[in-house]
């Protein structure tokens, strides 16, 4: 792992906000003091200042410190806040290459995948903002329609208002679908080097299969100190709650 470099070894910048704590953490990173950088970035998050930039930089620092699971987890968190960021996407893919497990996902209906990718291209908040902006534009066109002084203009502004209202409805549906995906698909990243899953939620249950640090799992249910998880290939088993961190 030490022979790899990040696909994009740059730092997100909050300097325009006058964030001295962020600048200090970046300084640790640039001086290759990655553990101090990790501690500093985590303090920023614990203070409530969550942002894609902090998660991105924290992912870089964990990667440099040879901590694959935390690196992947933080890149995933950054993408939740800024789904379209290419630097984060590149670094996540690069970090994923260092995982032991090569889990091949099940085939997905291409139409469903296409629609899901579109919805996931923006955060729930961004879809909500778009719907609000489109609602305001629709009101503007309706007012222009109401005060237009000839039939042609009335027809034009009415048509435009209907088109924008349709766009607003689609944005609202996309926001609801994105939120539903997040609620139904509770995912986590494995943090332990290796964990042997079990057929039942018991320490002495029959072993199922081993999964390793950095692998993403979907949480299906929880029972006491156990969680039933599903891999991208459809395999299901039980693993301890302490072996992963939820996204």
mmCIF file of N, CA and C in Angstrom, residues 154-242:
data_model
loop_
_atom_site.group_PDB
_atom_site.id
_atom_site.type_symbol
_atom_site.label_atom_id
_atom_site.label_comp_id
_atom_site.label_asym_id
_atom_site.label_seq_id
_atom_site.Cartn_x
_atom_site.Cartn_y
_atom_site.Cartn_z
ATOM 1 N N UNK A 154 -49.739 34.880 -23.719
ATOM 2 C CA UNK A 154 -50.405 34.091 -22.681
ATOM 3 C C UNK A 154 -50.152 32.597 -22.883
ATOM 4 N N UNK A 155 -50.267 32.151 -24.152
ATOM 5 C CA UNK A 155 -50.038 30.740 -24.449
ATOM 6 C C UNK A 155 -48.600 30.336 -24.126
ATOM 7 N N UNK A 156 -47.650 31.215 -24.485
ATOM 8 C CA UNK A 156 -46.244 30.922 -24.227
ATOM 9 C C UNK A 156 -45.957 30.806 -22.739
ATOM 10 N N UNK A 157 -46.383 31.810 -21.963
ATOM 11 C CA UNK A 157 -46.077 31.800 -20.532
ATOM 12 C C UNK A 157 -46.823 30.691 -19.798
ATOM 13 N N UNK A 158 -48.034 30.358 -20.261
ATOM 14 C CA UNK A 158 -48.766 29.256 -19.635
ATOM 15 C C UNK A 158 -48.036 27.942 -19.887
ATOM 16 N N UNK A 159 -47.589 27.747 -21.137
ATOM 17 C CA UNK A 159 -46.855 26.518 -21.471
ATOM 18 C C UNK A 159 -45.569 26.410 -20.653
ATOM 19 N N UNK A 160 -44.831 27.526 -20.556
ATOM 20 C CA UNK A 160 -43.590 27.519 -19.791
ATOM 21 C C UNK A 160 -43.838 27.217 -18.321
ATOM 22 N N UNK A 161 -44.902 27.778 -17.771
ATOM 23 C CA UNK A 161 -45.205 27.537 -16.364
ATOM 24 C C UNK A 161 -45.533 26.067 -16.124
ATOM 25 N N UNK A 162 -46.235 25.438 -17.083
ATOM 26 C CA UNK A 162 -46.572 24.023 -16.942
ATOM 27 C C UNK A 162 -45.314 23.146 -17.030
ATOM 28 N N UNK A 163 -44.412 23.503 -17.969
ATOM 29 C CA UNK A 163 -43.167 22.751 -18.113
ATOM 30 C C UNK A 163 -42.333 22.843 -16.839
ATOM 31 N N UNK A 164 -42.235 24.057 -16.278
ATOM 32 C CA UNK A 164 -41.450 24.238 -15.064
ATOM 33 C C UNK A 164 -42.090 23.510 -13.887
ATOM 34 N N UNK A 165 -43.427 23.536 -13.831
ATOM 35 C CA UNK A 165 -44.115 22.805 -12.761
ATOM 36 C C UNK A 165 -43.846 21.305 -12.863
ATOM 37 N N UNK A 166 -43.787 20.795 -14.095
ATOM 38 C CA UNK A 166 -43.452 19.383 -14.284
ATOM 39 C C UNK A 166 -42.036 19.102 -13.784
ATOM 40 N N UNK A 167 -41.103 20.009 -14.118
ATOM 41 C CA UNK A 167 -39.738 19.862 -13.635
ATOM 42 C C UNK A 167 -39.677 19.897 -12.119
ATOM 43 N N UNK A 168 -40.479 20.775 -11.499
ATOM 44 C CA UNK A 168 -40.526 20.862 -10.045
ATOM 45 C C UNK A 168 -41.022 19.547 -9.442
ATOM 46 N N UNK A 169 -42.068 18.982 -10.060
ATOM 47 C CA UNK A 169 -42.609 17.713 -9.570
ATOM 48 C C UNK A 169 -41.569 16.605 -9.664
ATOM 49 N N UNK A 170 -40.816 16.576 -10.769
ATOM 50 C CA UNK A 170 -39.774 15.560 -10.934
ATOM 51 C C UNK A 170 -38.668 15.739 -9.899
ATOM 52 N N UNK A 171 -38.324 16.993 -9.578
ATOM 53 C CA UNK A 171 -37.298 17.260 -8.572
ATOM 54 C C UNK A 171 -37.762 16.797 -7.194
ATOM 55 N N UNK A 172 -39.039 17.024 -6.888
ATOM 56 C CA UNK A 172 -39.585 16.583 -5.602
ATOM 57 C C UNK A 172 -39.573 15.058 -5.516
ATOM 58 N N UNK A 173 -39.975 14.409 -6.626
ATOM 59 C CA UNK A 173 -39.963 12.940 -6.658
ATOM 60 C C UNK A 173 -38.541 12.421 -6.500
ATOM 61 N N UNK A 174 -37.585 13.081 -7.150
ATOM 62 C CA UNK A 174 -36.180 12.662 -7.050
ATOM 63 C C UNK A 174 -35.676 12.803 -5.627
ATOM 64 N N UNK A 175 -36.046 13.904 -4.958
ATOM 65 C CA UNK A 175 -35.634 14.110 -3.568
ATOM 66 C C UNK A 175 -36.207 13.015 -2.668
ATOM 67 N N UNK A 176 -37.494 12.700 -2.891
ATOM 68 C CA UNK A 176 -38.138 11.671 -2.077
ATOM 69 C C UNK A 176 -37.514 10.298 -2.333
ATOM 70 N N UNK A 177 -37.211 10.024 -3.607
ATOM 71 C CA UNK A 177 -36.606 8.735 -3.963
ATOM 72 C C UNK A 177 -35.201 8.624 -3.378
ATOM 73 N N UNK A 178 -34.438 9.718 -3.454
ATOM 74 C CA UNK A 178 -33.085 9.715 -2.897
ATOM 75 C C UNK A 178 -33.121 9.474 -1.386
ATOM 76 N N UNK A 179 -34.069 10.129 -0.701
ATOM 77 C CA UNK A 179 -34.195 9.932 0.743
ATOM 78 C C UNK A 179 -34.619 8.503 1.056
ATOM 79 N N UNK A 180 -35.519 7.962 0.223
ATOM 80 C CA UNK A 180 -35.974 6.591 0.432
ATOM 81 C C UNK A 180 -34.825 5.600 0.244
ATOM 82 N N UNK A 181 -33.968 5.852 -0.753
ATOM 83 C CA UNK A 181 -32.811 4.993 -0.973
ATOM 84 C C UNK A 181 -31.891 5.003 0.240
ATOM 85 N N UNK A 182 -31.690 6.181 0.813
ATOM 86 C CA UNK A 182 -30.818 6.285 1.983
ATOM 87 C C UNK A 182 -31.422 5.577 3.187
ATOM 88 N N UNK A 183 -32.766 5.698 3.335
ATOM 89 C CA UNK A 183 -33.419 5.071 4.486
ATOM 90 C C UNK A 183 -33.436 3.553 4.366
ATOM 91 N N UNK A 184 -33.635 3.049 3.135
ATOM 92 C CA UNK A 184 -33.751 1.610 2.936
ATOM 93 C C UNK A 184 -32.386 0.932 2.798
ATOM 94 N N UNK A 185 -31.386 1.680 2.370
ATOM 95 C CA UNK A 185 -30.069 1.096 2.147
ATOM 96 C C UNK A 185 -29.068 1.664 3.148
ATOM 97 N N UNK A 186 -29.143 1.163 4.374
ATOM 98 C CA UNK A 186 -28.192 1.569 5.399
ATOM 99 C C UNK A 186 -26.906 0.790 5.156
ATOM 100 N N UNK A 187 -25.861 1.510 4.780
ATOM 101 C CA UNK A 187 -24.608 0.855 4.411
ATOM 102 C C UNK A 187 -23.527 1.134 5.453
ATOM 103 N N UNK A 188 -22.494 0.322 5.404
ATOM 104 C CA UNK A 188 -21.389 0.458 6.349
ATOM 105 C C UNK A 188 -20.112 -0.021 5.678
ATOM 106 N N UNK A 189 -18.988 0.402 6.236
ATOM 107 C CA UNK A 189 -17.675 -0.018 5.758
ATOM 108 C C UNK A 189 -17.009 -0.860 6.856
ATOM 109 N N UNK A 190 -16.490 -2.020 6.472
ATOM 110 C CA UNK A 190 -15.795 -2.889 7.430
ATOM 111 C C UNK A 190 -14.491 -2.217 7.859
ATOM 112 N N UNK A 191 -14.258 -2.134 9.170
ATOM 113 C CA UNK A 191 -13.065 -1.482 9.712
ATOM 114 C C UNK A 191 -12.012 -2.466 10.224
ATOM 115 N N UNK A 192 -12.417 -3.700 10.542
ATOM 116 C CA UNK A 192 -11.439 -4.677 11.028
ATOM 117 C C UNK A 192 -10.672 -5.274 9.849
ATOM 118 N N UNK A 193 -9.439 -5.691 10.113
ATOM 119 C CA UNK A 193 -8.621 -6.288 9.050
ATOM 120 C C UNK A 193 -9.319 -7.494 8.435
ATOM 121 N N UNK A 194 -9.917 -8.314 9.285
ATOM 122 C CA UNK A 194 -10.675 -9.476 8.809
ATOM 123 C C UNK A 194 -11.719 -9.837 9.843
ATOM 124 N N UNK A 195 -12.908 -10.149 9.390
ATOM 125 C CA UNK A 195 -13.946 -10.631 10.292
ATOM 126 C C UNK A 195 -14.608 -11.843 9.660
ATOM 127 N N UNK A 196 -14.799 -12.873 10.466
ATOM 128 C CA UNK A 196 -15.470 -14.081 10.000
ATOM 129 C C UNK A 196 -16.944 -13.968 10.349
ATOM 130 N N UNK A 197 -17.784 -13.950 9.338
ATOM 131 C CA UNK A 197 -19.221 -13.826 9.571
ATOM 132 C C UNK A 197 -19.785 -15.162 10.036
ATOM 133 N N UNK A 198 -20.987 -15.109 10.613
ATOM 134 C CA UNK A 198 -21.598 -16.305 11.195
ATOM 135 C C UNK A 198 -22.993 -16.534 10.610
ATOM 136 N N UNK A 199 -23.392 -17.807 10.598
ATOM 137 C CA UNK A 199 -24.702 -18.164 10.071
ATOM 138 C C UNK A 199 -25.823 -17.673 10.987
ATOM 139 N N UNK A 200 -25.508 -17.475 12.258
ATOM 140 C CA UNK A 200 -26.470 -16.983 13.240
ATOM 141 C C UNK A 200 -25.786 -15.921 14.099
ATOM 142 N N UNK A 201 -26.582 -15.088 14.779
ATOM 143 C CA UNK A 201 -25.991 -14.044 15.621
ATOM 144 C C UNK A 201 -25.494 -14.578 16.961
ATOM 145 N N UNK A 202 -24.510 -15.497 16.882
ATOM 146 C CA UNK A 202 -23.918 -16.089 18.080
ATOM 147 C C UNK A 202 -22.436 -16.313 17.833
ATOM 148 N N UNK A 203 -21.641 -16.141 18.882
ATOM 149 C CA UNK A 203 -20.197 -16.313 18.755
ATOM 150 C C UNK A 203 -19.810 -17.726 18.325
ATOM 151 N N UNK A 204 -20.588 -18.725 18.748
ATOM 152 C CA UNK A 204 -20.246 -20.117 18.452
ATOM 153 C C UNK A 204 -21.011 -20.667 17.253
ATOM 154 N N UNK A 205 -21.667 -19.790 16.494
ATOM 155 C CA UNK A 205 -22.408 -20.237 15.314
ATOM 156 C C UNK A 205 -21.452 -20.642 14.206
ATOM 157 N N UNK A 206 -21.966 -21.396 13.261
ATOM 158 C CA UNK A 206 -21.144 -21.875 12.149
ATOM 159 C C UNK A 206 -20.604 -20.704 11.321
ATOM 160 N N UNK A 207 -19.314 -20.699 11.006
ATOM 161 C CA UNK A 207 -18.750 -19.612 10.180
ATOM 162 C C UNK A 207 -19.338 -19.639 8.766
ATOM 163 N N UNK A 208 -19.513 -18.453 8.195
ATOM 164 C CA UNK A 208 -20.038 -18.348 6.833
ATOM 165 C C UNK A 208 -18.914 -18.013 5.855
ATOM 166 N N UNK A 209 -18.413 -16.795 5.935
ATOM 167 C CA UNK A 209 -17.312 -16.380 5.062
ATOM 168 C C UNK A 209 -16.584 -15.222 5.728
ATOM 169 N N UNK A 210 -15.385 -14.966 5.290
ATOM 170 C CA UNK A 210 -14.589 -13.869 5.847
ATOM 171 C C UNK A 210 -14.692 -12.649 4.938
ATOM 172 N N UNK A 211 -14.766 -11.479 5.540
ATOM 173 C CA UNK A 211 -14.699 -10.219 4.787
ATOM 174 C C UNK A 211 -13.644 -9.336 5.447
ATOM 175 N N UNK A 212 -13.110 -8.417 4.661
ATOM 176 C CA UNK A 212 -11.934 -7.681 5.100
ATOM 177 C C UNK A 212 -12.158 -6.167 5.081
ATOM 178 N N UNK A 213 -11.175 -5.487 5.638
ATOM 179 C CA UNK A 213 -11.238 -4.034 5.792
ATOM 180 C C UNK A 213 -11.530 -3.334 4.469
ATOM 181 N N UNK A 214 -12.448 -2.373 4.534
ATOM 182 C CA UNK A 214 -12.766 -1.549 3.365
ATOM 183 C C UNK A 214 -13.950 -2.028 2.558
ATOM 184 N N UNK A 215 -14.414 -3.262 2.803
ATOM 185 C CA UNK A 215 -15.555 -3.792 2.062
ATOM 186 C C UNK A 215 -16.839 -3.110 2.526
ATOM 187 N N UNK A 216 -17.691 -2.789 1.559
ATOM 188 C CA UNK A 216 -18.973 -2.163 1.896
ATOM 189 C C UNK A 216 -20.035 -3.241 2.077
ATOM 190 N N UNK A 217 -20.847 -3.095 3.118
ATOM 191 C CA UNK A 217 -21.951 -4.018 3.373
ATOM 192 C C UNK A 217 -23.237 -3.220 3.555
ATOM 193 N N UNK A 218 -24.353 -3.891 3.308
ATOM 194 C CA UNK A 218 -25.657 -3.272 3.558
ATOM 195 C C UNK A 218 -26.256 -3.898 4.802
ATOM 196 N N UNK A 219 -26.720 -3.069 5.738
ATOM 197 C CA UNK A 219 -27.283 -3.556 6.995
ATOM 198 C C UNK A 219 -28.747 -3.938 6.773
ATOM 199 N N UNK A 220 -29.066 -5.205 6.984
ATOM 200 C CA UNK A 220 -30.442 -5.670 6.803
ATOM 201 C C UNK A 220 -31.228 -5.623 8.106
ATOM 202 N N UNK A 221 -30.570 -5.997 9.196
ATOM 203 C CA UNK A 221 -31.216 -5.937 10.515
ATOM 204 C C UNK A 221 -30.143 -6.022 11.592
ATOM 205 N N UNK A 222 -30.523 -5.631 12.806
ATOM 206 C CA UNK A 222 -29.616 -5.703 13.939
ATOM 207 C C UNK A 222 -30.272 -6.498 15.059
ATOM 208 N N UNK A 223 -29.454 -7.274 15.744
ATOM 209 C CA UNK A 223 -29.935 -8.063 16.881
ATOM 210 C C UNK A 223 -28.846 -8.094 17.936
ATOM 211 N N UNK A 224 -29.139 -7.438 19.078
ATOM 212 C CA UNK A 224 -28.172 -7.331 20.165
ATOM 213 C C UNK A 224 -26.845 -6.772 19.641
ATOM 214 N N UNK A 225 -25.762 -7.533 19.708
ATOM 215 C CA UNK A 225 -24.461 -7.017 19.284
ATOM 216 C C UNK A 225 -24.101 -7.453 17.856
ATOM 217 N N UNK A 226 -25.127 -7.921 17.112
ATOM 218 C CA UNK A 226 -24.900 -8.454 15.777
ATOM 219 C C UNK A 226 -25.713 -7.700 14.728
ATOM 220 N N UNK A 227 -25.259 -7.805 13.472
ATOM 221 C CA UNK A 227 -26.004 -7.248 12.346
ATOM 222 C C UNK A 227 -25.997 -8.264 11.216
ATOM 223 N N UNK A 228 -27.143 -8.429 10.584
ATOM 224 C CA UNK A 228 -27.204 -9.265 9.384
ATOM 225 C C UNK A 228 -26.896 -8.361 8.204
ATOM 226 N N UNK A 229 -25.868 -8.705 7.463
ATOM 227 C CA UNK A 229 -25.391 -7.839 6.396
ATOM 228 C C UNK A 229 -25.480 -8.552 5.052
ATOM 229 N N UNK A 230 -25.479 -7.740 4.009
ATOM 230 C CA UNK A 230 -25.507 -8.272 2.651
ATOM 231 C C UNK A 230 -24.393 -7.628 1.840
ATOM 232 N N UNK A 231 -23.654 -8.449 1.107
ATOM 233 C CA UNK A 231 -22.626 -7.943 0.217
ATOM 234 C C UNK A 231 -23.243 -7.598 -1.140
ATOM 235 N N UNK A 232 -22.465 -6.918 -1.969
ATOM 236 C CA UNK A 232 -22.957 -6.507 -3.284
ATOM 237 C C UNK A 232 -23.305 -7.705 -4.155
ATOM 238 N N UNK A 233 -22.709 -8.869 -3.871
ATOM 239 C CA UNK A 233 -22.999 -10.065 -4.670
ATOM 240 C C UNK A 233 -24.203 -10.846 -4.151
ATOM 241 N N UNK A 234 -24.865 -10.315 -3.126
ATOM 242 C CA UNK A 234 -26.063 -10.950 -2.593
ATOM 243 C C UNK A 234 -25.827 -11.853 -1.402
ATOM 244 N N UNK A 235 -24.584 -12.152 -1.069
ATOM 245 C CA UNK A 235 -24.288 -13.015 0.082
ATOM 246 C C UNK A 235 -24.707 -12.331 1.374
ATOM 247 N N UNK A 236 -25.320 -13.109 2.283
ATOM 248 C CA UNK A 236 -25.791 -12.571 3.549
ATOM 249 C C UNK A 236 -25.240 -13.390 4.715
ATOM 250 N N UNK A 237 -24.986 -12.710 5.815
ATOM 251 C CA UNK A 237 -24.515 -13.393 7.020
ATOM 252 C C UNK A 237 -24.566 -12.408 8.186
ATOM 253 N N UNK A 238 -24.158 -12.889 9.352
ATOM 254 C CA UNK A 238 -24.148 -12.053 10.555
ATOM 255 C C UNK A 238 -22.720 -11.673 10.915
ATOM 256 N N UNK A 239 -22.529 -10.437 11.382
ATOM 257 C CA UNK A 239 -21.216 -10.001 11.841
ATOM 258 C C UNK A 239 -21.389 -9.061 13.034
ATOM 259 N N UNK A 240 -20.362 -8.952 13.885
ATOM 260 C CA UNK A 240 -20.468 -8.081 15.067
ATOM 261 C C UNK A 240 -20.610 -6.603 14.679
ATOM 262 N N UNK A 241 -21.392 -5.889 15.455
ATOM 263 C CA UNK A 241 -21.589 -4.453 15.221
ATOM 264 C C UNK A 241 -20.281 -3.682 15.335
ATOM 265 N N UNK A 242 -19.352 -4.211 16.121
ATOM 266 C CA UNK A 242 -18.091 -3.496 16.361
ATOM 267 C C UNK A 242 -17.121 -3.574 15.185
#
